[in-house]
Amino acid sequence: MKKSLYELLIENALFLTALLSCFIILIISAFIFIEGLPAIQEYGFFKFLLGNLWSPNDGEFGVFSMIAGSLYVTFLALLISTPLSVLCATFMAEVAGEKVRNILKPIIQTLSGIPSVVYGFFGLVVLVPFIMSHFGGSGFSVITAALILSVMILPTIISVSYDSLRAVPGEYREASLGLGATGWQTIRRVVIPSALPGIITAIILGMGRAVGETLAVIMVVGNVSKIPYSIFEPARTLTSNIALEMSYATGIHYHALFTTAVILFILIMLLLVVVKCIQRRFSLDISGGSL
Amino acid sequence: MKKSRMILIIILIAIIMALGILSFGPGASQRIDIVGSTSVQPVAEKLVEEYKISHPDVKINVQGGGSSLGIKTVHDGIADIGMSSKELDSSGKEGISEYEIGRDGIVVAVNVKNNVSDLTKSQLKDIFSGKITNWREVGGNDGEIHIVCREAGSGTLNAFEDIVMGDTKIKRDAIVQSSTEAVKQSVKQDENAIGFVSFAHVSDDVKTLNIGGVTPGNETIADGSYELQRPFLFLVKGNPSGELKKFIDWTGGSEAQKIIEEEKIIKSTE
């Protein structure tokens, strides 16, 4: 009797904490939308979304070039980072021995512990001059930001894919090897497909970090609010737009920055939906037995 | 089991404390609100910090927002002191007492390898608007000019636009950096870059340009011969009295002057 009351208390307490986190997220989203609304009403949502000119002093608030900038930088970073990190995770989970793994893991964990301002400063002092002297321009560019971001998301993608690769049951490998498949065939045809939903989750988490990263990007991307036509041109991302101008903005400019956050919110939701669809397709393929 | 209960209690206490801190603001008896220019803000904060040591019972609150906000709030009586880093026009001056803390120079910086050392104000305007795009056109080596600018709303950018650009816009594909240090770093590592920083932040790793033949320096800013400069003003509605007067008078004293000098704000001798 005493125990069940205790259990009940704990259950309710846990429920309350879960409720609290939902509540906080709700409050934050509501706040963003309420603060962003005046700018939408005054300037028009589609003009805001598709406008190409951001010039707060002249009352122009088009964020299209920043949406392009955010997507450009994020996908380029994923393009560089995904193959590297999935292969690295495969090596750690399937090929490397215990000793090598014990060295690699802490190194990758350290990588994720470095603050983003350090990455940004490294990018500004090392990468920007490197890109400038080898590819021309000012060095502040989409590719510089993507390179920094791809290093920043490496640990996230590696550790989550590593865990999902390790979670593939040993019987799968034994069965495959027993049928006479080589080690590489087993990894490629059996282990990686089985772990694919987990690997996609890893990529989503990496993508989330890349879209949201602000400080490091501000320092190397150039923050020019124009659509970049090549990867060596500067761009501005949605997050850097908010962080750059937040400290001084007043009136409609202030609300416009919240509207930028609303757009970012919608963009991330859309990306999540797309990725969820892809993930569902792949996991169905596997449970359908078409290995 | 005991441990988990402890953790729950700790979490609850933390939440309650956080709410408590949020809901009970500091109750103040004597309160002075200072609002305005983000350029003046750091100096004002330093002054207030020092003032609080000798006057611990006065609560002074310093807030940014820009010169225009400073002027507006002081007119409306919302703020006790407005900070402005630009001269007031005649309607702004009405019923307002101005106290000049000092003057700040805006310095144009280029890479140390750049052999251009002097520009006129109109050349500067043409460079930043995009009319002049190569250093050759102003007597330098062949090379495309890379403009490094500050973000919209920055006090330094506003001052530069007011003094140099007038109604002309800075060209859209100028690189934007979010701090003085980032501007200096960009100029330091790019031979073709040009940027502007406040006089207080000039250092040896970048080269400062003469404007119309005048070198930026303490004397040239003080006597007004260096063109790119702006005043740092404290604005008070009507005539200050009580605690407000005490604070304003204190900023003219020797203690305050030392701090202002440390911040490299220059007393006008005009």
XYZ file of C-alpha atoms in Angstrom:
561
model
C 0.000 0.000 0.000
C 2.735 2.358 1.010
C 4.760 1.466 -2.014
C 1.940 1.977 -4.479
C 1.340 5.477 -3.143
C 5.015 6.143 -3.563
C 4.931 4.763 -7.086
C 1.951 6.966 -7.855
C 3.806 10.012 -6.596
C 6.846 9.255 -8.735
C 4.694 8.595 -11.777
C 2.927 11.906 -11.373
C 6.161 13.736 -10.771
C 7.607 12.258 -13.954
C 4.447 13.170 -15.833
C 4.723 16.726 -14.528
C 8.313 17.089 -15.677
C 7.351 15.775 -19.120
C 4.459 18.231 -19.182
C 6.781 21.034 -18.139
C 9.121 20.515 -21.089
C 6.170 20.443 -23.515
C 4.833 23.562 -21.870
C 8.150 25.386 -22.213
C 8.367 24.530 -25.907
C 4.796 25.722 -26.397
C 5.457 28.997 -24.611
C 8.570 29.639 -26.670
C 6.826 28.909 -29.989
C 3.829 31.018 -29.011
C 6.139 33.854 -28.005
C 8.020 33.703 -31.307
C 4.810 33.692 -33.320
C 3.223 36.532 -31.324
C 6.338 38.683 -31.574
C 6.699 37.925 -35.274
C 3.083 38.618 -36.182
C 3.212 42.457 -36.311
C 5.905 42.360 -38.995
C 3.892 39.842 -41.040
C 0.793 42.024 -40.793
C 2.633 45.179 -41.705
C 4.887 43.801 -44.434
C 2.973 40.773 -45.762
C 3.992 37.136 -45.307
C 4.780 36.330 -48.931
C 6.622 39.578 -49.480
C 8.638 38.633 -46.410
C 9.226 35.066 -47.569
C 10.011 35.748 -51.224
C 11.450 39.261 -50.998
C 15.101 39.434 -51.880
C 16.036 42.702 -50.242
C 16.882 42.972 -46.532
C 17.464 46.569 -45.601
C 15.946 47.359 -42.189
C 16.766 51.078 -42.385
C 14.665 51.396 -45.550
C 11.857 49.180 -44.251
C 12.664 46.238 -46.548
C 12.500 42.802 -44.932
C 12.859 40.070 -47.562
C 14.474 36.905 -46.201
C 14.550 34.754 -49.333
C 18.304 35.129 -49.786
C 18.802 33.958 -46.183
C 16.617 30.898 -46.662
C 18.781 30.096 -49.673
C 21.892 30.787 -47.590
C 20.779 28.528 -44.743
C 19.851 25.656 -47.064
C 23.039 26.025 -49.119
C 25.334 25.963 -46.097
C 23.464 23.131 -44.361
C 23.286 20.772 -47.326
C 26.852 21.399 -48.354
C 27.951 20.643 -44.786
C 25.890 17.431 -44.776
C 27.309 16.460 -48.175
C 30.842 16.723 -46.825
C 30.161 15.321 -43.392
C 27.804 12.388 -44.001
C 30.084 10.066 -45.995
C 33.023 10.836 -43.739
C 31.179 10.218 -40.513
C 29.194 7.150 -41.625
C 32.387 5.501 -42.884
C 34.179 6.445 -39.684
C 31.361 4.979 -37.595
C 31.418 1.791 -39.693
C 35.141 1.480 -39.133
C 34.750 1.950 -35.401
C 31.807 -0.426 -35.059
C 32.751 -3.196 -37.475
C 36.446 -3.166 -38.306
C 38.461 -1.602 -35.503
C 39.609 -3.623 -32.524
C 38.899 -2.734 -28.926
C 42.179 -0.832 -28.530
C 41.721 1.439 -31.537
C 38.112 2.074 -30.553
C 39.173 3.120 -27.078
C 41.454 5.738 -28.600
C 39.012 6.962 -31.250
C 35.949 7.416 -29.056
C 37.384 9.961 -26.614
C 38.916 11.906 -29.506
C 35.541 12.232 -31.197
C 33.873 13.124 -27.914
C 36.421 15.894 -27.412
C 35.555 17.232 -30.853
C 31.949 17.689 -29.772
C 33.036 19.453 -26.583
C 34.815 22.319 -28.364
C 32.720 25.510 -28.086
C 31.412 26.908 -31.359
C 33.201 30.231 -30.921
C 36.496 28.332 -31.086
C 35.448 26.694 -34.360
C 34.410 30.106 -35.644
C 37.672 31.735 -34.685
C 39.658 28.900 -36.238
C 37.616 29.366 -39.413
C 38.179 33.122 -39.443
C 41.913 32.954 -38.869
C 42.848 29.796 -40.805
C 40.163 28.807 -43.317
C 39.150 32.267 -44.560
C 42.694 33.238 -45.627
C 43.177 29.745 -47.103
C 40.045 30.004 -49.275
C 40.971 33.579 -50.211
C 44.448 32.701 -51.419
C 43.427 29.508 -53.244
C 40.038 30.381 -54.732
C 39.990 34.186 -54.799
C 37.313 36.485 -53.447
C 37.359 37.644 -49.865
C 37.455 34.162 -48.324
C 34.138 34.663 -46.546
C 31.934 32.184 -48.357
C 29.369 29.399 -48.281
C 32.103 26.770 -48.577
C 34.064 28.173 -45.615
C 30.984 27.987 -43.406
C 30.083 24.518 -44.727
C 33.584 23.207 -44.001
C 33.489 24.474 -40.415
C 29.969 23.130 -39.929
C 30.842 19.727 -41.357
C 33.552 19.333 -38.720
C 31.148 20.503 -36.027
C 28.495 17.916 -36.911
C 30.952 15.030 -37.359
C 30.807 13.854 -33.720
C 26.991 13.918 -33.658
C 26.618 11.808 -36.796
C 29.480 9.464 -35.873
C 28.307 8.639 -32.365
C 24.644 8.117 -33.248
C 25.419 5.980 -36.342
C 27.989 4.067 -34.314
C 25.380 3.184 -31.712
C 22.877 2.049 -34.339
C 25.533 -0.064 -36.109
C 26.460 -1.708 -32.815
C 22.788 -2.426 -32.197
C 22.545 -4.658 -35.297
C 22.193 -8.222 -33.874
C 25.270 -10.431 -34.143
C 23.209 -13.205 -35.760
C 22.825 -11.099 -38.904
C 26.588 -10.929 -39.324
C 27.064 -14.598 -38.478
C 24.362 -15.637 -40.928
C 25.837 -13.516 -43.685
C 29.403 -14.699 -43.057
C 28.110 -18.278 -42.769
C 26.656 -17.996 -46.244
C 30.133 -17.225 -47.497
C 29.927 -13.444 -47.806
C 33.129 -11.480 -47.266
C 33.477 -8.939 -44.458
C 32.886 -5.952 -46.756
C 29.879 -7.661 -48.378
C 28.422 -8.246 -44.913
C 28.927 -4.630 -43.908
C 27.584 -3.222 -47.150
C 24.632 -5.562 -47.712
C 23.594 -6.502 -44.185
C 24.884 -4.294 -41.395
C 24.514 -0.834 -42.967
C 21.012 -1.457 -44.393
C 19.835 -2.777 -41.017
C 21.229 0.250 -39.247
C 19.952 2.705 -41.867
C 17.042 4.171 -39.857
C 19.496 4.941 -37.057
C 21.976 6.419 -39.503
C 19.265 8.653 -40.957
C 18.376 9.791 -37.435
C 22.053 10.645 -37.000
C 21.991 12.725 -40.169
C 18.822 14.517 -38.990
C 20.495 15.422 -35.710
C 23.517 16.674 -37.634
C 21.274 18.681 -39.916
C 19.526 20.221 -36.912
C 22.810 21.342 -35.502
C 23.957 22.719 -38.863
C 20.779 24.743 -39.478
C 20.837 26.123 -35.962
C 24.527 26.913 -35.582
C 24.959 30.662 -35.356
C 28.139 31.965 -33.819
C 30.678 30.018 -35.877
C 28.744 30.756 -39.067
C 28.553 34.512 -38.416
C 32.316 34.688 -38.194
C 33.072 33.038 -41.543
C 30.106 33.332 -43.894
C 30.360 37.053 -44.684
C 26.704 37.825 -43.806
C 25.893 39.413 -47.150
C 22.145 39.300 -47.694
C 22.286 38.251 -51.346
C 21.588 34.862 -52.915
C 24.928 33.093 -53.360
C 25.337 31.848 -56.936
C 28.541 29.962 -56.282
C 29.924 28.265 -53.205
C 32.729 30.833 -53.098
C 30.343 33.738 -52.644
C 29.370 35.076 -49.204
C 25.857 34.498 -47.879
C 23.777 35.154 -44.784
C 21.870 32.484 -42.885
C 18.583 32.921 -41.010
C 20.180 32.348 -37.627
C 23.042 34.749 -38.262
C 20.546 37.405 -39.368
C 18.762 37.170 -36.024
C 21.908 37.151 -33.930
C 23.596 39.961 -35.874
C 20.858 42.526 -35.499
C 18.975 41.505 -32.354
C 20.924 43.660 -29.952
C 19.866 46.963 -31.537
C 16.612 46.286 -33.322
C 13.531 48.270 -32.350
C 9.993 48.582 -33.720
C 9.152 46.641 -36.864
C 12.797 45.634 -37.353
C 12.623 43.836 -33.999
C 9.439 42.036 -34.999
C 10.930 41.201 -38.399
C 13.737 39.336 -36.649
C 11.143 37.244 -34.834
C 9.444 36.613 -38.163
C 12.834 35.361 -39.366
C 12.706 32.937 -36.451
C 9.191 31.879 -37.485
C 10.478 31.139 -41.008
C 13.366 29.145 -39.531
C 10.873 27.246 -37.394
C 8.737 26.373 -40.424
C 11.829 25.454 -42.457
C 13.049 23.018 -39.798
C 9.563 21.487 -39.498
C 9.446 20.964 -43.270
C 12.898 19.394 -43.324
C 11.898 17.058 -40.480
C 8.741 15.962 -42.301
C 10.692 15.242 -45.493
C 13.308 13.261 -43.618
C 10.664 11.299 -41.678
C 9.084 10.260 -44.986
C 12.429 9.086 -46.337
C 13.122 7.234 -43.107
C 9.771 5.427 -43.201
C 10.399 4.246 -46.755
C 13.798 2.802 -45.896
C 12.713 1.053 -42.727
C 9.786 -0.557 -44.622
C 12.193 -1.891 -47.225
C 14.196 -3.635 -44.574
C 11.349 -5.198 -42.635
C 10.000 -6.343 -45.996
C 13.028 -8.602 -46.128
C 14.509 -7.296 -49.380
C 18.065 -7.174 -48.110
C 14.771 5.289 -4.332
C 15.982 7.858 -1.824
C 18.321 9.278 -4.406
C 15.623 9.780 -7.012
C 13.422 11.539 -4.461
C 16.289 13.878 -3.643
C 16.750 14.660 -7.313
C 13.055 15.445 -7.705
C 13.136 17.771 -4.733
C 16.210 19.518 -6.081
C 14.547 19.996 -9.476
C 11.423 21.432 -7.837
C 13.444 23.819 -5.711
C 15.400 24.946 -8.770
C 12.189 25.662 -10.684
C 10.670 27.582 -7.780
C 13.831 29.611 -7.333
C 13.968 30.423 -11.045
C 10.364 31.616 -10.963
C 11.089 33.619 -7.838
C 14.000 35.432 -9.412
C 11.918 36.200 -12.489
C 8.963 37.640 -10.611
C 10.705 39.774 -7.991
C 12.665 42.493 -9.685
C 14.935 44.658 -7.601
C 12.957 47.184 -5.590
C 14.710 50.504 -5.913
C 14.394 53.737 -4.053
C 16.591 56.053 -6.124
C 16.585 55.037 -9.742
C 18.134 56.620 -12.820
C 17.433 55.153 -16.262
C 20.000 55.770 -18.980
C 18.937 54.759 -22.500
C 20.365 55.235 -25.978
C 23.391 54.873 -28.240
C 25.151 51.532 -28.091
C 28.446 53.340 -28.723
C 28.107 55.467 -25.602
C 26.776 52.534 -23.582
C 30.143 50.941 -22.629
C 31.505 54.272 -21.338
C 28.270 54.979 -19.487
C 28.405 51.533 -17.891
C 31.981 52.112 -16.731
C 31.004 55.504 -15.295
C 28.006 54.056 -13.491
C 30.098 51.225 -12.051
C 32.546 53.726 -10.580
C 29.747 56.036 -9.386
C 28.025 53.191 -7.545
C 31.125 52.627 -5.404
C 30.811 56.059 -3.810
C 26.979 56.193 -4.014
C 25.787 52.683 -3.164
C 22.135 53.614 -2.537
C 21.487 54.919 -6.069
C 20.235 52.421 -8.651
C 21.314 53.266 -12.181
C 20.197 51.244 -15.151
C 22.038 51.535 -18.505
C 20.330 50.291 -21.652
C 21.160 50.372 -25.386
C 18.759 50.834 -28.262
C 20.441 53.472 -30.413
C 20.784 57.244 -30.445
C 17.309 57.841 -31.856
C 15.733 55.812 -29.084
C 17.793 57.750 -26.532
C 16.611 61.077 -27.902
C 12.997 59.926 -28.095
C 12.802 58.398 -24.615
C 14.340 61.438 -22.958
C 11.838 63.718 -24.737
C 8.986 61.474 -23.629
C 10.307 61.411 -20.080
C 10.691 57.625 -20.073
C 14.435 57.765 -19.562
C 16.174 60.165 -17.191
C 19.271 60.401 -19.322
C 19.418 59.806 -23.080
C 22.676 58.795 -24.738
C 23.346 60.040 -28.244
C 26.349 59.628 -30.508
C 25.160 62.156 -33.037
C 24.450 65.894 -32.953
C 20.819 66.792 -32.270
C 18.822 68.721 -34.855
C 16.965 71.845 -33.756
C 13.708 70.046 -32.875
C 15.688 67.473 -30.882
C 17.398 70.225 -28.904
C 14.182 71.763 -27.625
C 13.914 71.619 -23.845
C 16.964 69.382 -23.629
C 20.213 70.018 -21.768
C 23.184 68.475 -23.543
C 26.330 67.317 -21.767
C 29.189 66.290 -24.023
C 31.252 63.508 -22.471
C 33.761 63.676 -25.282
C 34.384 62.906 -28.930
C 35.044 59.629 -30.706
C 36.829 59.254 -34.047
C 35.842 56.775 -36.755
C 39.020 55.392 -38.278
C 39.316 53.790 -41.709
C 41.559 50.739 -41.572
C 43.350 48.861 -44.353
C 45.897 46.049 -44.473
C 49.455 46.987 -43.486
C 50.687 45.921 -46.961
C 48.348 48.394 -48.666
C 50.324 51.331 -50.087
C 47.379 53.733 -50.096
C 47.674 56.005 -47.083
C 45.340 58.888 -47.784
C 41.773 59.123 -49.083
C 39.355 62.006 -49.350
C 35.893 61.740 -47.884
C 34.343 61.544 -51.359
C 36.737 58.775 -52.457
C 35.745 56.885 -49.326
C 32.087 57.358 -50.185
C 32.670 56.071 -53.744
C 34.539 53.024 -52.456
C 31.818 52.040 -50.015
C 28.994 52.712 -52.483
C 30.728 50.545 -55.095
C 31.647 53.260 -57.604
C 35.350 52.643 -57.062
C 36.089 48.908 -57.081
C 39.842 48.676 -57.599
C 42.659 50.013 -55.432
C 44.366 51.218 -58.654
C 41.727 53.946 -58.975
C 42.877 55.576 -55.726
C 46.604 55.174 -56.330
C 47.159 51.690 -54.939
C 48.167 48.366 -56.440
C 45.905 46.443 -58.793
C 43.375 44.558 -56.692
C 39.636 44.371 -56.160
C 38.565 46.264 -53.037
C 36.953 44.065 -50.371
C 34.672 46.107 -48.146
C 34.193 44.992 -44.563
C 31.193 46.569 -42.916
C 29.273 46.345 -39.625
C 25.762 44.990 -39.098
C 22.627 47.126 -39.420
C 21.988 48.952 -36.155
C 25.618 49.100 -35.052
C 26.579 52.514 -33.661
C 29.811 52.585 -35.634
C 27.964 51.813 -38.876
C 25.357 54.506 -38.169
C 28.075 57.048 -37.501
C 29.939 56.077 -40.675
C 26.739 56.335 -42.724
C 25.868 59.727 -41.204
C 29.314 61.237 -41.622
C 30.574 59.687 -44.862
C 27.735 58.184 -46.876
C 24.923 60.706 -46.411
C 21.993 59.412 -48.431
C 24.082 57.028 -50.525
C 23.840 53.346 -49.648
C 26.750 51.098 -48.819
C 26.917 48.463 -51.551
C 24.959 45.325 -50.869
C 27.641 42.708 -51.298
C 29.910 44.185 -48.632
C 31.047 41.590 -46.087
C 29.323 42.132 -42.736
C 31.183 41.400 -39.516
C 29.552 41.505 -36.123
C 32.273 43.098 -34.011
C 35.142 45.548 -34.153
C 37.610 42.744 -33.520
C 36.204 40.687 -36.402
C 36.494 43.690 -38.731
C 40.118 44.196 -37.692
C 40.881 40.497 -38.104
C 39.392 40.513 -41.623
C 41.413 43.574 -42.602
C 44.568 42.150 -41.038
C 44.513 39.033 -43.184
C 43.293 40.454 -46.509
C 45.579 42.785 -48.485
C 42.632 44.262 -50.385
C 40.247 44.817 -47.509
C 39.017 48.122 -46.129
C 36.946 48.586 -42.977
C 36.149 51.129 -40.296
C 36.480 50.973 -36.521
C 36.138 53.331 -33.622
C 39.307 55.284 -32.705
C 39.386 53.614 -29.302
C 39.967 50.214 -30.927
C 42.802 51.106 -33.297
C 45.845 48.870 -32.970
C 49.121 48.330 -34.812
C 48.049 45.256 -36.771
C 46.050 47.373 -39.221
C 46.988 50.550 -41.058
C 44.879 53.651 -40.450
C 44.241 56.001 -43.353
C 44.529 59.766 -43.327
C 41.321 61.465 -44.381
C 41.874 64.514 -46.590
C 45.486 64.643 -45.389
C 44.651 64.605 -41.676
C 45.948 61.759 -39.515
C 43.461 60.528 -36.914
C 44.880 61.223 -33.449
C 44.091 62.728 -30.076
C 44.885 66.299 -31.184
C 43.208 66.201 -34.580
C 40.004 64.782 -33.095
C 40.073 67.257 -30.189
C 40.458 70.339 -32.398
C 37.943 69.090 -34.953
C 40.327 68.919 -37.938
C 39.861 65.150 -38.401
C 36.549 64.922 -40.195
C 35.253 61.483 -39.238
C 34.229 62.114 -35.652
C 31.108 62.194 -33.523
C 30.149 63.530 -30.096
C 29.136 61.331 -27.152
C 26.249 63.131 -25.472
C 24.240 62.754 -22.295
C 20.805 64.336 -22.700
C 18.569 65.438 -19.851
C 15.084 66.919 -20.143
C 14.947 70.420 -18.698
C 17.459 71.107 -15.954
C 18.619 68.146 -13.883
C 17.933 68.164 -10.163
C 18.448 65.947 -7.134
C 20.281 62.659 -7.667
C 20.304 63.194 -11.430
C 22.166 66.499 -11.053
C 24.632 64.873 -8.676
C 25.423 62.185 -11.227
C 25.744 64.608 -14.145
C 28.003 66.905 -12.099
C 30.071 63.893 -11.091
C 30.682 62.958 -14.754
C 32.395 66.336 -15.206
C 34.726 65.686 -12.256
C 38.244 64.288 -12.241
C 37.276 60.728 -11.241
C 34.982 60.425 -14.238
C 37.445 62.120 -16.583
C 40.009 59.430 -15.811
C 37.592 56.718 -16.891
C 36.623 58.621 -20.027
C 40.291 59.000 -20.945
C 40.895 55.296 -20.373
C 38.120 54.578 -22.867
C 39.971 56.802 -25.381
C 37.135 59.280 -25.605
C 38.639 62.647 -26.392
C 37.736 65.937 -24.735
C 36.948 68.566 -27.351
C 39.158 71.689 -27.399
C 37.241 73.446 -30.154
